[in-house]
Short mmCIF file of C-alpha atoms in Angstrom, two decimals:
data_model
loop_
_atom_site.label_atom_id
_atom_site.label_comp_id
_atom_site.label_asym_id
_atom_site.label_seq_id
_atom_site.Cartn_x
_atom_site.Cartn_y
_atom_site.Cartn_z
CA MET A 1 161.17 110.30 111.54
CA SER A 2 162.34 112.61 114.42
CA ASN A 3 165.43 114.12 114.87
CA ASN A 4 166.62 111.71 117.58
CA ALA A 5 165.73 108.70 115.34
CA GLN A 6 167.70 110.28 112.46
CA GLU A 7 170.72 110.66 114.95
CA LEU A 8 170.54 107.34 116.28
CA ALA A 9 170.46 105.88 112.64
CA LYS A 10 173.64 107.93 111.71
CA LEU A 11 175.31 106.68 114.91
CA ARG A 12 174.45 103.28 114.30
CA GLN A 13 175.63 103.43 110.64
CA ARG A 14 179.10 104.89 111.86
CA ILE A 15 179.42 102.20 114.05
CA ASP A 16 178.71 99.49 111.47
CA GLN A 17 181.63 101.21 109.19
CA LEU A 18 183.90 100.99 112.18
CA ASP A 19 183.09 97.35 112.78
CA GLU A 20 184.13 96.81 109.33
CA GLU A 21 187.38 98.71 109.67
CA ILE A 22 188.35 97.00 112.89
CA LEU A 23 187.47 93.50 111.27
CA LYS A 24 189.76 94.36 108.32
CA CYS A 25 192.47 95.18 110.83
CA LEU A 26 192.30 92.28 113.06
CA ASN A 27 192.55 89.84 109.94
CA GLU A 28 195.48 92.07 108.99
CA ARG A 29 197.21 91.65 112.21
CA ALA A 30 196.27 87.73 112.12
CA GLU A 31 197.94 87.49 108.94
CA CYS A 32 201.02 89.27 110.24
CA ALA A 33 201.18 86.87 113.18
CA VAL A 34 201.04 84.07 110.83
CA GLN A 35 203.86 85.48 108.81
CA VAL A 36 205.84 85.82 112.10
CA ALA A 37 205.48 82.19 112.70
CA ASP A 38 206.87 81.41 109.50
CA VAL A 39 210.10 83.44 109.77
CA LYS A 40 210.29 81.92 113.39
CA LYS A 41 210.42 78.52 111.74
CA LEU A 42 213.13 79.50 109.12
CA ASP A 43 215.24 80.82 111.86
CA SER A 44 214.82 77.88 114.09
CA GLU A 45 217.08 75.31 112.46
CA GLY A 46 215.06 72.34 113.22
CA VAL A 47 214.60 73.39 116.72
CA ASP A 48 211.03 73.97 118.06
CA PRO A 49 210.72 78.06 118.01
CA VAL A 50 209.40 80.04 121.00
CA TYR A 51 206.06 81.39 119.75
CA TYR A 52 204.99 83.14 123.05
CA ARG A 53 207.10 85.98 124.41
CA PRO A 54 205.84 87.24 127.68
CA GLU A 55 207.76 90.27 127.66
CA ARG A 56 206.67 91.00 124.04
CA GLU A 57 203.03 90.61 125.30
CA ALA A 58 203.53 93.23 128.08
CA GLN A 59 205.51 95.50 125.90
CA VAL A 60 202.16 95.53 123.55
CA LEU A 61 199.49 95.88 126.32
CA ARG A 62 201.80 98.83 127.92
CA ARG A 63 202.04 100.55 124.57
CA MET A 64 198.32 100.44 123.93
CA THR A 65 197.13 101.49 127.24
CA GLU A 66 199.46 104.61 127.17
CA LEU A 67 198.12 105.15 123.69
CA SER A 68 194.56 105.17 124.43
CA GLU A 69 192.75 108.42 125.40
CA GLY A 70 189.44 106.92 126.57
CA PRO A 71 186.80 106.57 127.16
CA LEU A 72 187.88 102.94 127.52
CA SER A 73 189.95 102.31 130.71
CA SER A 74 193.18 100.65 130.76
CA GLU A 75 191.84 97.54 132.16
CA LYS A 76 189.40 97.29 129.35
CA ILE A 77 192.08 98.06 126.70
CA THR A 78 194.24 95.39 128.28
CA GLN A 79 191.35 92.81 128.25
CA VAL A 80 190.66 93.34 124.47
CA TYR A 81 194.26 93.06 123.35
CA ARG A 82 194.70 90.08 125.69
CA GLN A 83 192.10 88.22 123.42
CA ILE A 84 193.44 89.52 120.22
CA MET A 85 196.97 88.42 121.02
CA SER A 86 195.45 85.06 122.23
CA ALA A 87 193.60 84.38 118.97
CA CYS A 88 196.62 85.44 116.85
CA LEU A 89 199.09 83.49 118.79
CA ALA A 90 196.56 80.41 118.33
CA LEU A 91 197.37 80.79 114.62
CA GLU A 92 200.77 80.45 115.14
CA LYS A 93 200.88 77.53 117.72
CA PRO A 94 198.05 77.40 120.39
CA LEU A 95 199.59 77.45 123.76
CA GLU A 96 199.15 74.59 126.21
CA VAL A 97 199.07 75.77 129.77
CA ALA A 98 198.64 73.46 132.78
CA TYR A 99 196.67 74.75 135.71
CA LEU A 100 195.36 73.50 138.95
CA GLY A 101 192.34 72.09 138.33
CA PRO A 102 189.68 70.72 137.93
CA GLU A 103 187.83 72.78 135.63
CA GLY A 104 186.02 75.75 137.33
CA THR A 105 188.69 76.81 139.61
CA PHE A 106 190.07 80.11 140.05
CA THR A 107 193.26 78.97 138.57
CA GLN A 108 191.53 78.22 135.44
CA LEU A 109 190.10 82.03 135.56
CA ALA A 110 193.51 83.10 136.20
CA THR A 111 194.99 81.12 133.32
CA LEU A 112 192.36 82.63 131.01
CA LYS A 113 193.13 86.16 132.50
CA GLN A 114 196.77 85.77 131.39
CA PHE A 115 196.66 83.79 128.18
CA GLY A 116 193.02 84.60 126.84
CA ASP A 117 190.42 82.41 125.62
CA SER A 118 192.35 80.76 123.05
CA VAL A 119 194.65 78.93 125.13
CA VAL A 120 194.44 75.13 125.58
CA GLY A 121 194.12 74.82 129.33
CA LEU A 122 195.24 71.44 130.85
CA PRO A 123 193.71 71.01 134.50
CA MET A 124 195.80 69.01 136.86
CA VAL A 125 195.15 67.58 140.02
CA THR A 126 197.85 69.09 142.18
CA VAL A 127 200.28 71.72 142.10
CA ASP A 128 203.11 69.09 141.84
CA ASP A 129 201.41 67.85 138.74
CA VAL A 130 201.72 71.46 137.17
CA PHE A 131 205.36 71.74 137.95
CA ARG A 132 205.95 67.93 136.58
CA GLU A 133 204.28 68.76 133.32
CA VAL A 134 205.97 71.92 132.84
CA ALA A 135 209.34 70.52 133.61
CA SER A 136 208.71 67.38 131.28
CA GLU A 137 207.67 69.75 128.26
CA ASN A 138 204.16 68.35 127.90
CA CYS A 139 203.07 72.07 127.97
CA ASN A 140 204.37 75.43 127.40
CA TYR A 141 203.35 76.92 131.00
CA GLY A 142 201.92 76.17 134.31
CA VAL A 143 199.43 78.45 136.55
CA VAL A 144 199.77 78.11 140.21
CA PRO A 145 198.22 79.97 143.44
CA VAL A 146 200.76 81.42 145.47
CA GLU A 147 199.22 83.82 147.76
CA ASN A 148 195.72 84.92 149.11
CA SER A 149 195.18 88.23 150.75
CA SER A 150 193.37 86.94 153.76
CA GLU A 151 194.76 83.37 154.18
CA GLY A 152 198.33 84.24 153.37
CA VAL A 153 201.08 82.25 151.34
CA ILE A 154 200.53 78.92 149.94
CA SER A 155 203.66 77.40 151.06
CA HIS A 156 203.20 74.21 149.04
CA THR A 157 203.61 76.22 145.79
CA LEU A 158 206.67 77.74 146.93
CA ASP A 159 208.24 74.45 148.01
CA ASN A 160 207.92 73.28 144.66
CA PHE A 161 210.50 75.76 143.68
CA LEU A 162 213.05 74.11 145.90
CA SER A 163 213.38 71.04 143.84
CA SER A 164 212.41 72.40 140.39
CA SER A 165 214.33 74.23 137.95
CA LEU A 166 211.23 76.09 136.52
CA GLN A 167 211.33 79.86 136.50
CA ILE A 168 208.45 82.35 137.43
CA CYS A 169 207.63 84.09 134.07
CA GLY A 170 204.74 86.07 135.34
CA GLU A 171 201.92 86.74 137.94
CA VAL A 172 198.45 87.27 137.86
CA GLU A 173 196.46 88.80 140.39
CA LEU A 174 192.45 88.14 140.49
CA ARG A 175 189.85 89.29 142.65
CA VAL A 176 187.96 86.54 144.27
CA HIS A 177 184.34 86.50 144.82
CA HIS A 178 182.72 83.39 146.51
CA HIS A 179 179.18 82.38 146.02
CA LEU A 180 176.91 79.62 147.91
CA MET A 181 175.38 77.46 145.29
CA ILE A 182 172.99 74.34 145.08
CA ALA A 183 171.80 71.92 142.51
CA GLN A 184 168.82 73.15 140.69
CA ASP A 185 166.63 70.37 142.39
CA THR A 186 167.72 71.06 145.86
CA ASP A 187 165.60 72.50 148.45
CA GLU A 188 167.45 75.56 149.80
CA THR A 189 165.77 75.39 153.25
CA ARG A 190 167.11 71.99 153.97
CA ILE A 191 170.90 72.25 153.26
CA GLU A 192 172.71 69.53 155.53
CA ARG A 193 176.47 70.36 154.67
CA ILE A 194 178.55 72.68 152.83
CA TYR A 195 181.41 71.69 150.71
CA SER A 196 184.44 73.87 149.82
CA HIS A 197 188.18 74.26 149.76
CA GLN A 198 189.74 74.75 153.13
CA GLN A 199 191.01 78.39 152.29
CA THR A 200 187.67 79.17 151.06
CA LEU A 201 186.04 78.05 154.04
CA GLY A 202 188.52 80.41 156.11
CA GLN A 203 187.65 83.12 153.73
CA CYS A 204 184.16 83.14 154.58
CA ARG A 205 183.86 82.01 158.18
CA GLY A 206 182.23 85.05 159.48
CA TRP A 207 179.49 84.86 156.88
CA LEU A 208 178.93 80.83 157.52
CA ASP A 209 178.96 81.33 161.26
CA SER A 210 176.15 84.14 160.72
CA HIS A 211 174.05 82.38 158.17
CA TYR A 212 174.57 78.63 158.78
CA PRO A 213 176.19 78.26 162.12
CA ASP A 214 175.03 74.64 162.81
CA THR A 215 175.93 73.35 159.25
CA PRO A 216 178.79 71.17 158.83
CA ASN A 217 181.68 72.48 156.63
CA ILE A 218 183.31 69.63 154.43
CA THR A 219 186.72 70.54 152.82
CA THR A 220 187.60 69.32 149.32
CA THR A 221 190.53 69.38 147.05
CA SER A 222 189.30 72.41 145.19
CA ASN A 223 186.07 74.62 145.01
CA ALA A 224 185.26 73.29 141.56
CA GLU A 225 185.42 69.76 143.34
CA ALA A 226 182.72 70.66 145.75
CA ALA A 227 180.71 72.22 143.17
CA ARG A 228 180.85 68.94 141.10
CA LYS A 229 179.72 66.95 144.25
CA LEU A 230 176.45 68.83 144.34
CA LEU A 231 175.57 66.81 141.12
CA GLU A 232 175.79 63.34 143.26
CA GLU A 233 174.37 64.45 146.55
CA LYS A 234 171.23 65.76 148.00
CA GLY A 235 170.87 68.12 150.82
CA ALA A 236 174.49 69.65 149.91
CA ALA A 237 175.62 73.00 149.00
CA ALA A 238 178.94 74.53 147.94
CA ILE A 239 180.97 77.57 147.88
CA ALA A 240 182.80 78.20 144.64
CA GLY A 241 183.36 80.72 141.98
CA GLU A 242 180.61 81.69 139.36
CA ILE A 243 182.52 79.88 136.78
CA ALA A 244 181.76 76.55 138.60
CA ALA A 245 178.19 77.17 138.59
CA GLU A 246 178.20 78.01 135.10
CA ILE A 247 180.03 74.61 134.11
CA TYR A 248 177.84 72.54 136.33
CA GLY A 249 174.64 74.28 135.97
CA LEU A 250 174.27 75.23 139.55
CA ARG A 251 171.97 77.60 141.17
CA ILE A 252 173.63 80.41 143.12
CA LEU A 253 171.83 81.38 146.47
CA SER A 254 174.07 83.93 147.91
CA LYS A 255 176.52 86.03 145.97
CA LYS A 256 180.01 87.35 147.33
CA ILE A 257 179.88 85.90 150.70
CA GLU A 258 183.74 86.28 151.45
CA ASP A 259 184.29 88.30 154.54
CA GLN A 260 186.64 90.69 152.81
CA SER A 261 185.33 92.45 149.86
CA ASP A 262 188.99 93.09 148.47
CA ASN A 263 189.78 89.42 148.64
CA THR A 264 192.59 88.79 146.13
CA THR A 265 194.41 85.98 145.20
CA ARG A 266 198.04 86.09 143.34
CA PHE A 267 199.00 83.23 141.02
CA LEU A 268 202.48 82.57 139.47
CA VAL A 269 203.00 81.68 135.82
CA VAL A 270 206.16 79.17 135.64
CA GLY A 271 207.91 78.17 132.49
CA ARG A 272 211.23 76.36 131.80
#
C-alpha cells in the first residue's frame, strides 16, 4: 500500500471515529430536549407549554457561530444547528407553521430555512389564511413574504397587521433564483405561453423580452401553481423555484433567469 493510500485510510478511520462521537452527542442532546419538555409540562400547571423560543434559538446559533474556528463558515454552522434544533424540538412537540402555499413556493423554502426540516408545514391559499390560522391557534406560527429587493414591499401582507393582533417574531431573507421549466414530455421549441406569479414575471422581464418576446405571460396565484399547471397543459412553461421542479417532476430549461443576480425576498414570521 502506498503512503498516500495509508494516509487516506487513517483519515477515513478518524472520520468514522468522529462520526460515532457526533452521533453519541446528538442523541445526548436529544435526550436533554426530551427532559426539557418534561420540566416544562410540570411547570405549565395544565396550560399548554411554549416549546419553541425564537430568542433561545437565536442565542444558540449566535454562540455556535462565535465559537467556531472554521473551516466551516458561519452560514454552514447555522444550517447544521438549525436542523439539529429542529429535530430535537420535534421530540418535544413538532411545530406547525402555516405558510403561503401551495407546496413548492419560496415561502415554503423560507419556512424550512427558519424552522428546519422537522417542522410540520401547512400550505395556505392566501396571506389572509396564514394570519387567520395563527390567530385562531390552529398552528404555532406563520410565514409570509413582505418585501422583494426589486419589486418592493408587499402591501397586502402589511395590511393584515392593521386588523390583526399577531406580532412579528422573526424574519428570514432568502436569495431567490427563478428557473424556466417545462413538463418532461413538452417540446421546448414549441412553448406557447409562460405561467408565473406577477412579481416573478416582473423580476424576469428583461430575460423574457430577450428570449421569448412574443410568448404570452400569464399570471398565477403563485409560482408553485404555475409549475403544477404544466402537468395538465401542453405547450406551456413556467417560471418557478427549483423546489417546484422537484415536487412536480419538471425539466428545467434555463436557470437563474432573474434580471438582478442579488434578487432577495424578505419574509416575516408571525405569531401570537
